[in-house]
Coordinates of C-alpha atoms in Angstrom, one line a residue:
X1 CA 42.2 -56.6 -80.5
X2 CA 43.3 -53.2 -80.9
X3 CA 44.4 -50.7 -78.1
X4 CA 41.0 -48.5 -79.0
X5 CA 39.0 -51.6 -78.6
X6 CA 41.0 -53.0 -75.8
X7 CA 40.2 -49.3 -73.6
X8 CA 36.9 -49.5 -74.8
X9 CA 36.0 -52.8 -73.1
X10 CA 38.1 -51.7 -70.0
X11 CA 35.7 -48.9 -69.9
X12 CA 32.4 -50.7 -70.3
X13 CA 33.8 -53.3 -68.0
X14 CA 34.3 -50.3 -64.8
X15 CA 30.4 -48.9 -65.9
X16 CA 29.2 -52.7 -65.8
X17 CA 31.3 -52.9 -62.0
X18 CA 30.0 -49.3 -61.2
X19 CA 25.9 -50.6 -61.6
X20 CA 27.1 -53.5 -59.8
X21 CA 28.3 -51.8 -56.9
X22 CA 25.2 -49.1 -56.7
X23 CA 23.2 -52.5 -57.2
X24 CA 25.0 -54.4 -54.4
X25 CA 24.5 -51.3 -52.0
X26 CA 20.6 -51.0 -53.0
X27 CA 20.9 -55.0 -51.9
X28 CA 22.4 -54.4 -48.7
X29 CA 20.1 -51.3 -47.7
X30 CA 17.2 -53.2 -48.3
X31 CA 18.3 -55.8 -46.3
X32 CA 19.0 -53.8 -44.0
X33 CA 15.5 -52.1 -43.7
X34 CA 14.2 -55.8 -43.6
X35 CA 16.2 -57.2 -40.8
X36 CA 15.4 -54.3 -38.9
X37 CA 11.4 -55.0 -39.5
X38 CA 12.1 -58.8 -38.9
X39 CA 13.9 -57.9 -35.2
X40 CA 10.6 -55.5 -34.7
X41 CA 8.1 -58.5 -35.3
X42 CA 10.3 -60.3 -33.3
X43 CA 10.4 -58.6 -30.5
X44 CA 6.8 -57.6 -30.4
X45 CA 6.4 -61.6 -30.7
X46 CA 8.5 -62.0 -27.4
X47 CA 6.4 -59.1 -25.8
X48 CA 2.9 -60.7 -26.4
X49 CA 4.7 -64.5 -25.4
X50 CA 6.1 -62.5 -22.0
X51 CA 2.5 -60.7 -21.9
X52 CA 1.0 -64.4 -22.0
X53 CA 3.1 -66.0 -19.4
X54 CA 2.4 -63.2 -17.2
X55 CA -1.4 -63.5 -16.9
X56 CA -0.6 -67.1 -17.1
X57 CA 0.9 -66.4 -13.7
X58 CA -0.9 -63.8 -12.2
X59 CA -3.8 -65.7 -10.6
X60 CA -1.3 -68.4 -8.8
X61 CA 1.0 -66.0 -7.9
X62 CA -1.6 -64.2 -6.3
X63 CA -3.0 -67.3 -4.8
X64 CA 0.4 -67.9 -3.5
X65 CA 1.3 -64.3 -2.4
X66 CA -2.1 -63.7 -0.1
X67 CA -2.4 -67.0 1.0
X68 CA 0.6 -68.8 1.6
X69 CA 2.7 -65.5 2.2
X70 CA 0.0 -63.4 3.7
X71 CA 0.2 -60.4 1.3
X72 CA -3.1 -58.2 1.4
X73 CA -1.7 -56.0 -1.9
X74 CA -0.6 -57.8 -5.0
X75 CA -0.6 -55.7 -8.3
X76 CA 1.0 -56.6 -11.8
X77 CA 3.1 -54.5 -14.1
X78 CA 4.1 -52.5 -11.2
X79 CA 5.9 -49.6 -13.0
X80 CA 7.3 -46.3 -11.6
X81 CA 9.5 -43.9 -12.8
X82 CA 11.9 -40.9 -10.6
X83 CA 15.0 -39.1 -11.5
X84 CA 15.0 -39.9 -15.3
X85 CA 15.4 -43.9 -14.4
X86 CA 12.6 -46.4 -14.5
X87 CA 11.5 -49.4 -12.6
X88 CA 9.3 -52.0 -13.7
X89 CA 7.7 -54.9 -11.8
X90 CA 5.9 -57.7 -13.3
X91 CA 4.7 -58.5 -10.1
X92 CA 4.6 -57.2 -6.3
X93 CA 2.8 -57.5 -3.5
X94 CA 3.1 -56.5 0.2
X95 CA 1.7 -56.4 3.4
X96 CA 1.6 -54.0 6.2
X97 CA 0.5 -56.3 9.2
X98 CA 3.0 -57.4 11.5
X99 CA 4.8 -59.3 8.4
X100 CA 5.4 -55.9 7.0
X101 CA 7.4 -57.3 4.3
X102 CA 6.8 -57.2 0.3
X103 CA 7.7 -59.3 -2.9
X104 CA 9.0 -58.6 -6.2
X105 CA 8.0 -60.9 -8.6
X106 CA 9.2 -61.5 -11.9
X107 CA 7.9 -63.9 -14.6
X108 CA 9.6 -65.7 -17.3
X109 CA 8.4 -68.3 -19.8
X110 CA 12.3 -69.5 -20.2
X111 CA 14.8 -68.4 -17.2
X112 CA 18.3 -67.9 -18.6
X113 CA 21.0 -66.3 -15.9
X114 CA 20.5 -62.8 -17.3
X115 CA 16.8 -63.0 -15.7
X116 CA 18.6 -63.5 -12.3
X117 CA 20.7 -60.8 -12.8
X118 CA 17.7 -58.9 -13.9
X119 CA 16.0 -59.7 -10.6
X120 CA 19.1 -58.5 -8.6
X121 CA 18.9 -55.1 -10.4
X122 CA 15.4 -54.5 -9.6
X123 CA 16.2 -55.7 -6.2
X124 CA 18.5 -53.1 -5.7
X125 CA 16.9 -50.0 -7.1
X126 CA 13.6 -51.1 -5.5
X127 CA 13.7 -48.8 -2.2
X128 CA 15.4 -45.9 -4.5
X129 CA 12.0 -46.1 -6.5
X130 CA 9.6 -47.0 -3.7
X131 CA 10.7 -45.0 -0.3
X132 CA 7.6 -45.5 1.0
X133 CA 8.4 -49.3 1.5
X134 CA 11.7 -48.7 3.0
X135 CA 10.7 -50.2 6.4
X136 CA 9.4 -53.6 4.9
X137 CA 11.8 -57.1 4.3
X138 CA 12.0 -57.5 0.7
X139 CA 12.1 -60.9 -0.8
X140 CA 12.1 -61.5 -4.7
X141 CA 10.6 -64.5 -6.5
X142 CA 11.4 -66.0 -9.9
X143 CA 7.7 -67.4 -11.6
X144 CA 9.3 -69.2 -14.6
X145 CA 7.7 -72.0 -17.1
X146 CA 11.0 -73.5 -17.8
X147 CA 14.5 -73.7 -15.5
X148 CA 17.2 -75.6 -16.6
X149 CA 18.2 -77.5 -13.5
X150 CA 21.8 -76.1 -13.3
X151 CA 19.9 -72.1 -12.8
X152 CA 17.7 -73.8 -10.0
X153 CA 20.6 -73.5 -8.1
X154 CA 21.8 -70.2 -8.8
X155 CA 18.2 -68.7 -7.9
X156 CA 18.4 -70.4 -4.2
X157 CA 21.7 -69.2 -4.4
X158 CA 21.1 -65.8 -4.7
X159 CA 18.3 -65.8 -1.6
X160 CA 15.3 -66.1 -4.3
X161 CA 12.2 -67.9 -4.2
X162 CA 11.2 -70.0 -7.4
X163 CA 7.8 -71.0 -8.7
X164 CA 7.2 -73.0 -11.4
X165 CA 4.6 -74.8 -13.2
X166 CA 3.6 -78.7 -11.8
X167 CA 0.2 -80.1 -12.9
X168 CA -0.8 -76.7 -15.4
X169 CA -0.4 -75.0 -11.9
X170 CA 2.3 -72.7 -10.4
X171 CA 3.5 -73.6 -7.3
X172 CA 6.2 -72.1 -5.0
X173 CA 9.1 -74.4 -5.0
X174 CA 12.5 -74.3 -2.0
X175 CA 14.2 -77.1 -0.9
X176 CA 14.5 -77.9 3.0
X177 CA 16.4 -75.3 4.9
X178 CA 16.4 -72.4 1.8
X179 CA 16.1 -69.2 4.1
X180 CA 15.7 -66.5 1.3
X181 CA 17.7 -63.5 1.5
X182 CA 16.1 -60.3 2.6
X183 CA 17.1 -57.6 0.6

């Protein structure tokens, strides 16, 4: 092989890696753009399976809110916004009788410690959002489909009520002596 042939086939060999590179890019960007619409249906999946569970829970919860806990006021997707922050409640309820307390509610199909922690948060900011209620004991509730045992603890830990499905039905579930915590 000569030299001229030799540089000749060096230089089709760096167009042929050029195309390969542009084509390898073009790859990646389109994966890209597709991973990005995958993680949209995704998440709009999650959204109507977190929509479901809610209505799900709705007409239990409320069951369980006005007549085991005496709440006259229970409202879902509870959502308020003040000082650019937001606050949303999947449930809450309250009364203004000589319980004068009120309950934060929030639903998940599968409880992982984040929705604790969640919980906590909301529990927190509540009284920043909702001034109005400042006077009332506020008690929080964790409506879930499925707890793994070794969270079951952490939610009586943290002073929160748990309900959970038994029988197709949810049902408000604390072991003897929980007192839940008043926040």
């Amino acid at each position: 092989m000569t030299d001229e042939e030799l540089k000749n086939l060096v230089a089709s060999l760096a167009i042929a890696q050029q195309e390969t590179d542009r084509q390898l890019k073009e790859t990646d960007r389109q994966l890209r753009v597709q991973l990005t619409e995958l993680k949209k249906q995704i998440g709009g999946l999650g959204e109507k399976f977190g929509s479901f569970t809610e209505g799900m829970a709705f007409p239990a919860m409320n069951k369980i809110l006005r007549q085991q806990l005496g709440m006259e006021a229970v409202t879902t997707r509870f959502r308020i916004k003040k000082d650019g922050d937001s606050l949303e409640l999947d449930v809450f309820a309250y009364a203004n009788t000589t319980r004068n307390e009120a309950y934060i509610i929030e639903v998940k199909s599968h409880l992982r410690a984040e929705g604790i922690e969640q919980l906590k948060k909301i529990m927190e900011k509540f009284r920043k959002f909702v001034p109005e209620h400042q006077d009332k004991k506020l008690f929080g509730i964790l409506a879930v489909v499925d707890i793994p045992d070794k969270l079951r603890h952490e939610v009586f830990d943290n002073g929160f009520y748990l309900a959970h499905i038994h029988d197709d039905q949810f049902i408000l579930d604390t072991p003897p002596g929980f007192v839940p915590k008043s926040w």
